[in-house]
């Protein structure tokens, strides 16, 4: 199964990714900064998609071909307008992931 993980650099995502890889899944991670996964033991075993949940085009590219997707992103700490931005990002993800069979 090809699985997309957003939020792979966070606490949960960083622990989920190696479990998925070890389980035999093809894993693609969406990251804004590829340097944030450098040094992780699973970094060389995943497909990297550089993008941002606030950018629908990069989300669409990251979702393409995925059988399942994890949305583990929040924008807290990104300013006073984080609730609106967080909501918009979630709507972007929902739109981009519309064809994916399993969304978590």
mmCIF file of N, CA, C and O in Angstrom:
data_model
loop_
_atom_site.group_PDB
_atom_site.id
_atom_site.type_symbol
_atom_site.label_atom_id
_atom_site.label_comp_id
_atom_site.label_asym_id
_atom_site.label_seq_id
_atom_site.Cartn_x
_atom_site.Cartn_y
_atom_site.Cartn_z
ATOM 1 N N UNK A 1 0.846 -1.172 0.000
ATOM 2 C CA UNK A 1 0.000 0.000 0.000
ATOM 3 C C UNK A 1 0.894 1.240 0.000
ATOM 4 O O UNK A 1 1.880 1.297 0.719
ATOM 5 N N UNK A 2 0.538 2.230 -0.808
ATOM 6 C CA UNK A 2 1.270 3.501 -0.817
ATOM 7 C C UNK A 2 0.568 4.455 0.146
ATOM 8 O O UNK A 2 -0.619 4.726 0.014
ATOM 9 N N UNK A 3 1.326 4.936 1.120
ATOM 10 C CA UNK A 3 0.764 5.748 2.194
ATOM 11 C C UNK A 3 1.452 7.112 2.239
ATOM 12 O O UNK A 3 2.671 7.198 2.259
ATOM 13 N N UNK A 4 0.645 8.158 2.271
ATOM 14 C CA UNK A 4 1.142 9.515 2.451
ATOM 15 C C UNK A 4 1.027 9.884 3.927
ATOM 16 O O UNK A 4 -0.021 9.661 4.537
ATOM 17 N N UNK A 5 2.099 10.443 4.468
ATOM 18 C CA UNK A 5 2.065 10.934 5.846
ATOM 19 C C UNK A 5 2.414 12.413 5.832
ATOM 20 O O UNK A 5 3.505 12.806 5.419
ATOM 21 N N UNK A 6 1.463 13.237 6.244
ATOM 22 C CA UNK A 6 1.743 14.652 6.479
ATOM 23 C C UNK A 6 2.049 14.775 7.968
ATOM 24 O O UNK A 6 1.541 14.008 8.778
ATOM 25 N N UNK A 7 2.879 15.724 8.327
ATOM 26 C CA UNK A 7 3.252 15.858 9.735
ATOM 27 C C UNK A 7 4.275 14.817 10.160
ATOM 28 O O UNK A 7 4.383 14.483 11.338
ATOM 29 N N UNK A 8 5.050 14.303 9.215
ATOM 30 C CA UNK A 8 6.031 13.252 9.507
ATOM 31 C C UNK A 8 7.159 13.722 10.416
ATOM 32 O O UNK A 8 7.844 12.905 11.020
ATOM 33 N N UNK A 9 7.358 15.029 10.530
ATOM 34 C CA UNK A 9 8.430 15.533 11.389
ATOM 35 C C UNK A 9 7.947 15.773 12.819
ATOM 36 O O UNK A 9 8.753 16.097 13.688
ATOM 37 N N UNK A 10 6.671 15.579 13.058
ATOM 38 C CA UNK A 10 6.134 15.755 14.403
ATOM 39 C C UNK A 10 6.297 14.508 15.259
ATOM 40 O O UNK A 10 6.816 13.472 14.812
ATOM 41 N N UNK A 11 5.839 14.596 16.482
ATOM 42 C CA UNK A 11 5.993 13.497 17.443
ATOM 43 C C UNK A 11 5.332 12.216 16.945
ATOM 44 O O UNK A 11 5.967 11.159 16.903
ATOM 45 N N UNK A 12 4.067 12.289 16.583
ATOM 46 C CA UNK A 12 3.328 11.089 16.148
ATOM 47 C C UNK A 12 3.829 10.625 14.786
ATOM 48 O O UNK A 12 4.116 9.447 14.590
ATOM 49 N N UNK A 13 3.911 11.542 13.831
ATOM 50 C CA UNK A 13 4.347 11.180 12.491
ATOM 51 C C UNK A 13 5.727 10.563 12.468
ATOM 52 O O UNK A 13 5.977 9.597 11.743
ATOM 53 N N UNK A 14 6.630 11.099 13.261
ATOM 54 C CA UNK A 14 7.989 10.582 13.315
ATOM 55 C C UNK A 14 8.077 9.172 13.855
ATOM 56 O O UNK A 14 9.043 8.459 13.597
ATOM 57 N N UNK A 15 7.084 8.750 14.595
ATOM 58 C CA UNK A 15 7.024 7.380 15.111
ATOM 59 C C UNK A 15 6.194 6.473 14.207
ATOM 60 O O UNK A 15 6.434 5.279 14.140
ATOM 61 N N UNK A 16 5.229 7.061 13.519
ATOM 62 C CA UNK A 16 4.383 6.284 12.615
ATOM 63 C C UNK A 16 5.130 5.850 11.360
ATOM 64 O O UNK A 16 4.999 4.708 10.917
ATOM 65 N N UNK A 17 5.911 6.747 10.780
ATOM 66 C CA UNK A 17 6.585 6.466 9.515
ATOM 67 C C UNK A 17 7.416 5.182 9.568
ATOM 68 O O UNK A 17 7.251 4.307 8.713
ATOM 69 N N UNK A 18 8.303 4.989 10.554
ATOM 70 C CA UNK A 18 9.077 3.747 10.546
ATOM 71 C C UNK A 18 8.218 2.497 10.731
ATOM 72 O O UNK A 18 8.536 1.435 10.188
ATOM 73 N N UNK A 19 7.119 2.614 11.452
ATOM 74 C CA UNK A 19 6.218 1.468 11.606
ATOM 75 C C UNK A 19 5.587 1.092 10.268
ATOM 76 O O UNK A 19 5.463 -0.093 9.945
ATOM 77 N N UNK A 20 5.184 2.102 9.504
ATOM 78 C CA UNK A 20 4.603 1.837 8.191
ATOM 79 C C UNK A 20 5.635 1.227 7.246
ATOM 80 O O UNK A 20 5.344 0.260 6.534
ATOM 81 N N UNK A 21 6.842 1.789 7.247
ATOM 82 C CA UNK A 21 7.913 1.269 6.380
ATOM 83 C C UNK A 21 8.238 -0.171 6.765
ATOM 84 O O UNK A 21 8.318 -1.053 5.904
ATOM 85 N N UNK A 22 8.409 -0.418 8.054
ATOM 86 C CA UNK A 22 8.721 -1.775 8.519
ATOM 87 C C UNK A 22 7.584 -2.744 8.239
ATOM 88 O O UNK A 22 7.811 -3.946 8.112
ATOM 89 N N UNK A 23 6.372 -2.218 8.118
ATOM 90 C CA UNK A 23 5.204 -3.042 7.793
ATOM 91 C C UNK A 23 5.091 -3.345 6.301
ATOM 92 O O UNK A 23 4.137 -3.979 5.865
ATOM 93 N N UNK A 24 6.041 -2.861 5.515
ATOM 94 C CA UNK A 24 6.059 -3.172 4.096
ATOM 95 C C UNK A 24 5.356 -2.172 3.201
ATOM 96 O O UNK A 24 5.192 -2.426 1.998
ATOM 97 N N UNK A 25 4.946 -1.054 3.740
ATOM 98 C CA UNK A 25 4.257 -0.049 2.940
ATOM 99 C C UNK A 25 5.255 0.867 2.225
ATOM 100 O O UNK A 25 6.356 1.105 2.728
ATOM 101 N N UNK A 26 4.850 1.370 1.083
ATOM 102 C CA UNK A 26 5.592 2.439 0.411
ATOM 103 C C UNK A 26 5.120 3.727 1.070
ATOM 104 O O UNK A 26 3.916 4.004 1.059
ATOM 105 N N UNK A 27 6.017 4.490 1.618
ATOM 106 C CA UNK A 27 5.635 5.682 2.368
ATOM 107 C C UNK A 27 6.175 6.923 1.673
ATOM 108 O O UNK A 27 7.350 6.994 1.316
ATOM 109 N N UNK A 28 5.289 7.885 1.501
ATOM 110 C CA UNK A 28 5.650 9.213 0.992
ATOM 111 C C UNK A 28 5.380 10.198 2.125
ATOM 112 O O UNK A 28 4.319 10.147 2.755
ATOM 113 N N UNK A 29 6.338 11.060 2.398
ATOM 114 C CA UNK A 29 6.147 12.065 3.447
ATOM 115 C C UNK A 29 6.104 13.446 2.809
ATOM 116 O O UNK A 29 6.883 13.741 1.913
ATOM 117 N N UNK A 30 5.171 14.257 3.268
ATOM 118 C CA UNK A 30 5.069 15.646 2.821
ATOM 119 C C UNK A 30 5.751 16.518 3.861
ATOM 120 O O UNK A 30 5.374 16.502 5.039
ATOM 121 N N UNK A 31 6.776 17.245 3.428
ATOM 122 C CA UNK A 31 7.507 18.139 4.328
ATOM 123 C C UNK A 31 7.742 19.473 3.639
ATOM 124 O O UNK A 31 7.868 19.539 2.423
ATOM 125 N N UNK A 32 7.758 20.527 4.429
ATOM 126 C CA UNK A 32 8.109 21.843 3.889
ATOM 127 C C UNK A 32 9.613 21.958 3.704
ATOM 128 O O UNK A 32 10.086 22.557 2.750
ATOM 129 N N UNK A 33 10.350 21.396 4.643
ATOM 130 C CA UNK A 33 11.804 21.515 4.651
ATOM 131 C C UNK A 33 12.416 20.120 4.719
ATOM 132 O O UNK A 33 12.371 19.467 5.771
ATOM 133 N N UNK A 34 12.988 19.632 3.619
ATOM 134 C CA UNK A 34 13.577 18.290 3.613
ATOM 135 C C UNK A 34 14.665 18.100 4.671
ATOM 136 O O UNK A 34 14.885 16.983 5.144
ATOM 137 N N UNK A 35 15.303 19.168 5.082
ATOM 138 C CA UNK A 35 16.320 19.076 6.115
ATOM 139 C C UNK A 35 15.792 18.594 7.447
ATOM 140 O O UNK A 35 16.547 18.093 8.291
ATOM 141 N N UNK A 36 14.485 18.720 7.651
ATOM 142 C CA UNK A 36 13.886 18.314 8.933
ATOM 143 C C UNK A 36 13.809 16.804 9.108
ATOM 144 O O UNK A 36 13.602 16.329 10.221
ATOM 145 N N UNK A 37 13.966 16.042 8.007
ATOM 146 C CA UNK A 37 13.986 14.586 8.176
ATOM 147 C C UNK A 37 15.401 14.019 8.064
ATOM 148 O O UNK A 37 15.606 12.841 8.317
ATOM 149 N N UNK A 38 16.351 14.864 7.706
ATOM 150 C CA UNK A 38 17.743 14.412 7.618
ATOM 151 C C UNK A 38 18.179 13.846 8.966
ATOM 152 O O UNK A 38 17.867 14.410 10.010
ATOM 153 N N UNK A 39 18.863 12.734 8.926
ATOM 154 C CA UNK A 39 19.346 12.125 10.155
ATOM 155 C C UNK A 39 18.391 11.125 10.781
ATOM 156 O O UNK A 39 18.785 10.368 11.667
ATOM 157 N N UNK A 40 17.154 11.115 10.340
ATOM 158 C CA UNK A 40 16.225 10.102 10.869
ATOM 159 C C UNK A 40 16.534 8.775 10.182
ATOM 160 O O UNK A 40 16.794 8.743 8.987
ATOM 161 N N UNK A 41 16.511 7.684 10.928
ATOM 162 C CA UNK A 41 16.911 6.413 10.341
ATOM 163 C C UNK A 41 16.005 5.965 9.206
ATOM 164 O O UNK A 41 16.411 5.154 8.388
ATOM 165 N N UNK A 42 14.827 6.510 9.101
ATOM 166 C CA UNK A 42 13.912 6.119 8.029
ATOM 167 C C UNK A 42 13.977 7.045 6.821
ATOM 168 O O UNK A 42 13.344 6.785 5.804
ATOM 169 N N UNK A 43 14.767 8.106 6.893
ATOM 170 C CA UNK A 43 14.778 9.124 5.835
ATOM 171 C C UNK A 43 15.097 8.544 4.461
ATOM 172 O O UNK A 43 14.504 8.955 3.466
ATOM 173 N N UNK A 44 15.984 7.593 4.384
ATOM 174 C CA UNK A 44 16.349 7.016 3.097
ATOM 175 C C UNK A 44 15.405 5.949 2.599
ATOM 176 O O UNK A 44 15.580 5.411 1.502
ATOM 177 N N UNK A 45 14.383 5.639 3.378
ATOM 178 C CA UNK A 45 13.450 4.571 3.004
ATOM 179 C C UNK A 45 12.064 5.099 2.630
ATOM 180 O O UNK A 45 11.125 4.329 2.513
ATOM 181 N N UNK A 46 11.943 6.406 2.472
ATOM 182 C CA UNK A 46 10.651 7.008 2.126
ATOM 183 C C UNK A 46 10.792 7.862 0.879
ATOM 184 O O UNK A 46 11.886 8.285 0.518
ATOM 185 N N UNK A 47 9.668 8.088 0.239
ATOM 186 C CA UNK A 47 9.614 9.030 -0.883
ATOM 187 C C UNK A 47 9.332 10.410 -0.295
ATOM 188 O O UNK A 47 8.469 10.557 0.569
ATOM 189 N N UNK A 48 10.034 11.386 -0.777
ATOM 190 C CA UNK A 48 9.902 12.737 -0.249
ATOM 191 C C UNK A 48 9.055 13.592 -1.181
ATOM 192 O O UNK A 48 9.292 13.637 -2.380
ATOM 193 N N UNK A 49 8.058 14.249 -0.615
ATOM 194 C CA UNK A 49 7.259 15.232 -1.344
ATOM 195 C C UNK A 49 7.432 16.555 -0.612
ATOM 196 O O UNK A 49 7.108 16.662 0.565
ATOM 197 N N UNK A 50 7.983 17.526 -1.300
ATOM 198 C CA UNK A 50 8.179 18.836 -0.685
ATOM 199 C C UNK A 50 6.967 19.694 -0.996
ATOM 200 O O UNK A 50 6.570 19.836 -2.158
ATOM 201 N N UNK A 51 6.348 20.216 0.045
ATOM 202 C CA UNK A 51 5.160 21.027 -0.147
ATOM 203 C C UNK A 51 4.646 21.550 1.170
ATOM 204 O O UNK A 51 5.335 21.492 2.189
ATOM 205 N N UNK A 52 3.420 22.011 1.136
ATOM 206 C CA UNK A 52 2.835 22.687 2.287
ATOM 207 C C UNK A 52 1.332 22.450 2.258
ATOM 208 O O UNK A 52 0.716 22.544 1.196
ATOM 209 N N UNK A 53 0.747 22.164 3.407
ATOM 210 C CA UNK A 53 -0.696 21.923 3.461
ATOM 211 C C UNK A 53 -1.508 23.168 3.124
ATOM 212 O O UNK A 53 -2.698 23.069 2.839
ATOM 213 N N UNK A 54 -0.869 24.320 3.124
ATOM 214 C CA UNK A 54 -1.569 25.540 2.742
ATOM 215 C C UNK A 54 -1.515 25.774 1.233
ATOM 216 O O UNK A 54 -2.108 26.728 0.743
ATOM 217 N N UNK A 55 -0.830 24.911 0.517
ATOM 218 C CA UNK A 55 -0.688 25.020 -0.937
ATOM 219 C C UNK A 55 -1.364 23.822 -1.594
ATOM 220 O O UNK A 55 -0.828 22.711 -1.588
ATOM 221 N N UNK A 56 -2.539 24.048 -2.142
ATOM 222 C CA UNK A 56 -3.346 22.968 -2.710
ATOM 223 C C UNK A 56 -2.604 22.220 -3.813
ATOM 224 O O UNK A 56 -2.695 20.998 -3.906
ATOM 225 N N UNK A 57 -1.842 22.913 -4.633
ATOM 226 C CA UNK A 57 -1.125 22.255 -5.737
ATOM 227 C C UNK A 57 -0.109 21.250 -5.204
ATOM 228 O O UNK A 57 -0.016 20.121 -5.717
ATOM 229 N N UNK A 58 0.655 21.631 -4.186
ATOM 230 C CA UNK A 58 1.646 20.689 -3.651
ATOM 231 C C UNK A 58 0.967 19.523 -2.939
ATOM 232 O O UNK A 58 1.464 18.392 -2.974
ATOM 233 N N UNK A 59 -0.169 19.764 -2.331
ATOM 234 C CA UNK A 59 -0.931 18.677 -1.704
ATOM 235 C C UNK A 59 -1.447 17.703 -2.756
ATOM 236 O O UNK A 59 -1.394 16.489 -2.558
ATOM 237 N N UNK A 60 -1.940 18.236 -3.864
ATOM 238 C CA UNK A 60 -2.436 17.375 -4.934
ATOM 239 C C UNK A 60 -1.353 16.462 -5.454
ATOM 240 O O UNK A 60 -1.572 15.260 -5.650
ATOM 241 N N UNK A 61 -0.166 17.001 -5.650
ATOM 242 C CA UNK A 61 0.962 16.195 -6.125
ATOM 243 C C UNK A 61 1.337 15.137 -5.095
ATOM 244 O O UNK A 61 1.615 13.995 -5.445
ATOM 245 N N UNK A 62 1.334 15.500 -3.819
ATOM 246 C CA UNK A 62 1.695 14.547 -2.763
ATOM 247 C C UNK A 62 0.671 13.427 -2.641
ATOM 248 O O UNK A 62 1.024 12.282 -2.369
ATOM 249 N N UNK A 63 -0.592 13.733 -2.863
ATOM 250 C CA UNK A 63 -1.664 12.745 -2.723
ATOM 251 C C UNK A 63 -1.768 11.799 -3.921
ATOM 252 O O UNK A 63 -2.284 10.687 -3.785
ATOM 253 N N UNK A 64 -1.265 12.237 -5.049
ATOM 254 C CA UNK A 64 -1.412 11.462 -6.285
ATOM 255 C C UNK A 64 -0.865 10.045 -6.123
ATOM 256 O O UNK A 64 0.280 9.843 -5.752
ATOM 257 N N UNK A 65 -1.719 9.060 -6.369
ATOM 258 C CA UNK A 65 -1.312 7.666 -6.337
ATOM 259 C C UNK A 65 -1.345 7.010 -4.964
ATOM 260 O O UNK A 65 -1.082 5.819 -4.835
ATOM 261 N N UNK A 66 -1.672 7.766 -3.926
ATOM 262 C CA UNK A 66 -1.697 7.206 -2.566
ATOM 263 C C UNK A 66 -2.966 6.386 -2.352
ATOM 264 O O UNK A 66 -4.036 6.722 -2.847
ATOM 265 N N UNK A 67 -2.814 5.298 -1.605
ATOM 266 C CA UNK A 67 -3.950 4.453 -1.228
ATOM 267 C C UNK A 67 -4.525 4.863 0.121
ATOM 268 O O UNK A 67 -5.682 4.601 0.423
ATOM 269 N N UNK A 68 -3.680 5.487 0.940
ATOM 270 C CA UNK A 68 -4.084 5.941 2.274
ATOM 271 C C UNK A 68 -3.275 7.198 2.600
ATOM 272 O O UNK A 68 -2.187 7.401 2.060
ATOM 273 N N UNK A 69 -3.833 8.024 3.483
ATOM 274 C CA UNK A 69 -3.138 9.252 3.873
ATOM 275 C C UNK A 69 -3.437 9.584 5.327
ATOM 276 O O UNK A 69 -4.567 9.432 5.789
ATOM 277 N N UNK A 70 -2.406 10.024 6.008
ATOM 278 C CA UNK A 70 -2.512 10.498 7.384
ATOM 279 C C UNK A 70 -2.353 12.006 7.391
ATOM 280 O O UNK A 70 -1.395 12.529 6.828
ATOM 281 N N UNK A 71 -3.277 12.683 8.048
ATOM 282 C CA UNK A 71 -3.188 14.137 8.204
ATOM 283 C C UNK A 71 -2.855 14.406 9.663
ATOM 284 O O UNK A 71 -3.723 14.355 10.542
ATOM 285 N N UNK A 72 -1.583 14.672 9.926
ATOM 286 C CA UNK A 72 -1.090 14.869 11.294
ATOM 287 C C UNK A 72 -0.480 16.254 11.442
ATOM 288 O O UNK A 72 0.567 16.426 12.051
ATOM 289 N N UNK A 73 -1.154 17.241 10.884
ATOM 290 C CA UNK A 73 -0.630 18.598 10.840
ATOM 291 C C UNK A 73 -1.505 19.531 11.666
ATOM 292 O O UNK A 73 -2.721 19.379 11.699
ATOM 293 N N UNK A 74 -0.878 20.473 12.324
ATOM 294 C CA UNK A 74 -1.596 21.586 12.940
ATOM 295 C C UNK A 74 -0.738 22.826 12.762
ATOM 296 O O UNK A 74 0.473 22.745 12.628
ATOM 297 N N UNK A 75 -1.373 23.950 12.733
ATOM 298 C CA UNK A 75 -0.657 25.205 12.511
ATOM 299 C C UNK A 75 -0.586 26.068 13.769
ATOM 300 O O UNK A 75 -0.340 27.254 13.687
ATOM 301 N N UNK A 76 -0.795 25.451 14.929
ATOM 302 C CA UNK A 76 -0.698 26.203 16.179
ATOM 303 C C UNK A 76 0.677 26.830 16.293
ATOM 304 O O UNK A 76 1.664 26.263 15.847
ATOM 305 N N UNK A 77 0.729 27.980 16.855
ATOM 306 C CA UNK A 77 1.995 28.660 17.016
ATOM 307 C C UNK A 77 2.415 29.427 15.778
ATOM 308 O O UNK A 77 3.498 29.974 15.720
ATOM 309 N N UNK A 78 1.537 29.466 14.782
ATOM 310 C CA UNK A 78 1.905 30.152 13.538
ATOM 311 C C UNK A 78 1.257 31.528 13.438
ATOM 312 O O UNK A 78 1.104 32.064 12.351
ATOM 313 N N UNK A 79 0.863 32.069 14.565
ATOM 314 C CA UNK A 79 0.300 33.414 14.572
ATOM 315 C C UNK A 79 -1.130 33.443 15.069
ATOM 316 O O UNK A 79 -1.755 32.413 15.290
ATOM 317 N N UNK A 80 -1.642 34.641 15.215
ATOM 318 C CA UNK A 80 -2.999 34.827 15.749
ATOM 319 C C UNK A 80 -4.067 34.241 14.847
ATOM 320 O O UNK A 80 -5.137 33.875 15.304
ATOM 321 N N UNK A 81 -3.787 34.174 13.560
ATOM 322 C CA UNK A 81 -4.792 33.689 12.617
ATOM 323 C C UNK A 81 -4.721 32.180 12.400
ATOM 324 O O UNK A 81 -5.293 31.656 11.459
ATOM 325 N N UNK A 82 -4.035 31.469 13.328
ATOM 326 C CA UNK A 82 -3.860 30.046 13.115
ATOM 327 C C UNK A 82 -5.173 29.265 12.998
ATOM 328 O O UNK A 82 -5.246 28.325 12.211
ATOM 329 N N UNK A 83 -6.253 29.605 13.710
ATOM 330 C CA UNK A 83 -7.475 28.809 13.536
ATOM 331 C C UNK A 83 -7.994 28.843 12.086
ATOM 332 O O UNK A 83 -8.377 27.803 11.546
ATOM 333 N N UNK A 84 -7.971 30.018 11.484
ATOM 334 C CA UNK A 84 -8.443 30.140 10.102
ATOM 335 C C UNK A 84 -7.503 29.418 9.141
ATOM 336 O O UNK A 84 -7.941 28.723 8.236
ATOM 337 N N UNK A 85 -6.208 29.594 9.350
ATOM 338 C CA UNK A 85 -5.221 28.929 8.488
ATOM 339 C C UNK A 85 -5.279 27.419 8.663
ATOM 340 O O UNK A 85 -5.178 26.667 7.692
ATOM 341 N N UNK A 86 -5.448 26.964 9.900
ATOM 342 C CA UNK A 86 -5.528 25.532 10.179
ATOM 343 C C UNK A 86 -6.755 24.928 9.492
ATOM 344 O O UNK A 86 -6.680 23.852 8.892
ATOM 345 N N UNK A 87 -7.876 25.618 9.577
ATOM 346 C CA UNK A 87 -9.111 25.168 8.942
ATOM 347 C C UNK A 87 -8.954 25.135 7.422
ATOM 348 O O UNK A 87 -9.339 24.164 6.765
ATOM 349 N N UNK A 88 -8.359 26.165 6.849
ATOM 350 C CA UNK A 88 -8.141 26.210 5.400
ATOM 351 C C UNK A 88 -7.212 25.088 4.951
ATOM 352 O O UNK A 88 -7.445 24.455 3.916
ATOM 353 N N UNK A 89 -6.174 24.831 5.738
ATOM 354 C CA UNK A 89 -5.251 23.742 5.400
ATOM 355 C C UNK A 89 -5.967 22.395 5.422
ATOM 356 O O UNK A 89 -5.758 21.559 4.537
ATOM 357 N N UNK A 90 -6.819 22.175 6.413
ATOM 358 C CA UNK A 90 -7.575 20.921 6.489
ATOM 359 C C UNK A 90 -8.522 20.792 5.299
ATOM 360 O O UNK A 90 -8.674 19.697 4.738
ATOM 361 N N UNK A 91 -9.148 21.880 4.895
ATOM 362 C CA UNK A 91 -10.021 21.856 3.708
ATOM 363 C C UNK A 91 -9.205 21.549 2.456
ATOM 364 O O UNK A 91 -9.661 20.802 1.587
ATOM 365 N N UNK A 92 -8.008 22.124 2.352
ATOM 366 C CA UNK A 92 -7.122 21.820 1.226
ATOM 367 C C UNK A 92 -6.815 20.330 1.181
ATOM 368 O O UNK A 92 -6.875 19.701 0.119
ATOM 369 N N UNK A 93 -6.480 19.781 2.341
ATOM 370 C CA UNK A 93 -6.152 18.354 2.393
ATOM 371 C C UNK A 93 -7.350 17.510 1.987
ATOM 372 O O UNK A 93 -7.211 16.558 1.215
ATOM 373 N N UNK A 94 -8.517 17.856 2.488
ATOM 374 C CA UNK A 94 -9.730 17.104 2.145
ATOM 375 C C UNK A 94 -9.975 17.129 0.642
ATOM 376 O O UNK A 94 -10.321 16.111 0.036
ATOM 377 N N UNK A 95 -9.778 18.276 0.022
ATOM 378 C CA UNK A 95 -9.966 18.382 -1.423
ATOM 379 C C UNK A 95 -8.931 17.561 -2.182
ATOM 380 O O UNK A 95 -9.255 16.828 -3.116
ATOM 381 N N UNK A 96 -7.671 17.652 -1.769
ATOM 382 C CA UNK A 96 -6.592 16.938 -2.460
ATOM 383 C C UNK A 96 -6.703 15.430 -2.269
ATOM 384 O O UNK A 96 -6.354 14.665 -3.158
ATOM 385 N N UNK A 97 -7.204 15.002 -1.116
ATOM 386 C CA UNK A 97 -7.278 13.580 -0.779
ATOM 387 C C UNK A 97 -8.615 12.949 -1.151
ATOM 388 O O UNK A 97 -8.856 11.798 -0.797
ATOM 389 N N UNK A 98 -9.446 13.656 -1.872
ATOM 390 C CA UNK A 98 -10.797 13.165 -2.166
ATOM 391 C C UNK A 98 -10.814 11.791 -2.835
ATOM 392 O O UNK A 98 -11.713 11.003 -2.602
ATOM 393 N N UNK A 99 -9.819 11.463 -3.625
ATOM 394 C CA UNK A 99 -9.792 10.175 -4.310
ATOM 395 C C UNK A 99 -9.080 9.069 -3.562
ATOM 396 O O UNK A 99 -8.989 7.943 -4.046
ATOM 397 N N UNK A 100 -8.591 9.355 -2.372
ATOM 398 C CA UNK A 100 -7.847 8.370 -1.599
ATOM 399 C C UNK A 100 -8.841 7.542 -0.787
ATOM 400 O O UNK A 100 -9.722 8.065 -0.133
ATOM 401 N N UNK A 101 -8.652 6.233 -0.810
ATOM 402 C CA UNK A 101 -9.591 5.312 -0.153
ATOM 403 C C UNK A 101 -9.636 5.416 1.350
ATOM 404 O O UNK A 101 -10.687 5.229 1.956
ATOM 405 N N UNK A 102 -8.511 5.702 1.975
ATOM 406 C CA UNK A 102 -8.449 5.761 3.439
ATOM 407 C C UNK A 102 -7.736 7.036 3.856
ATOM 408 O O UNK A 102 -6.587 7.256 3.516
ATOM 409 N N UNK A 103 -8.424 7.841 4.650
ATOM 410 C CA UNK A 103 -7.832 9.074 5.169
ATOM 411 C C UNK A 103 -7.953 9.036 6.680
ATOM 412 O O UNK A 103 -9.033 8.809 7.219
ATOM 413 N N UNK A 104 -6.827 9.217 7.324
ATOM 414 C CA UNK A 104 -6.792 9.154 8.789
ATOM 415 C C UNK A 104 -6.331 10.498 9.314
ATOM 416 O O UNK A 104 -5.370 11.054 8.853
#
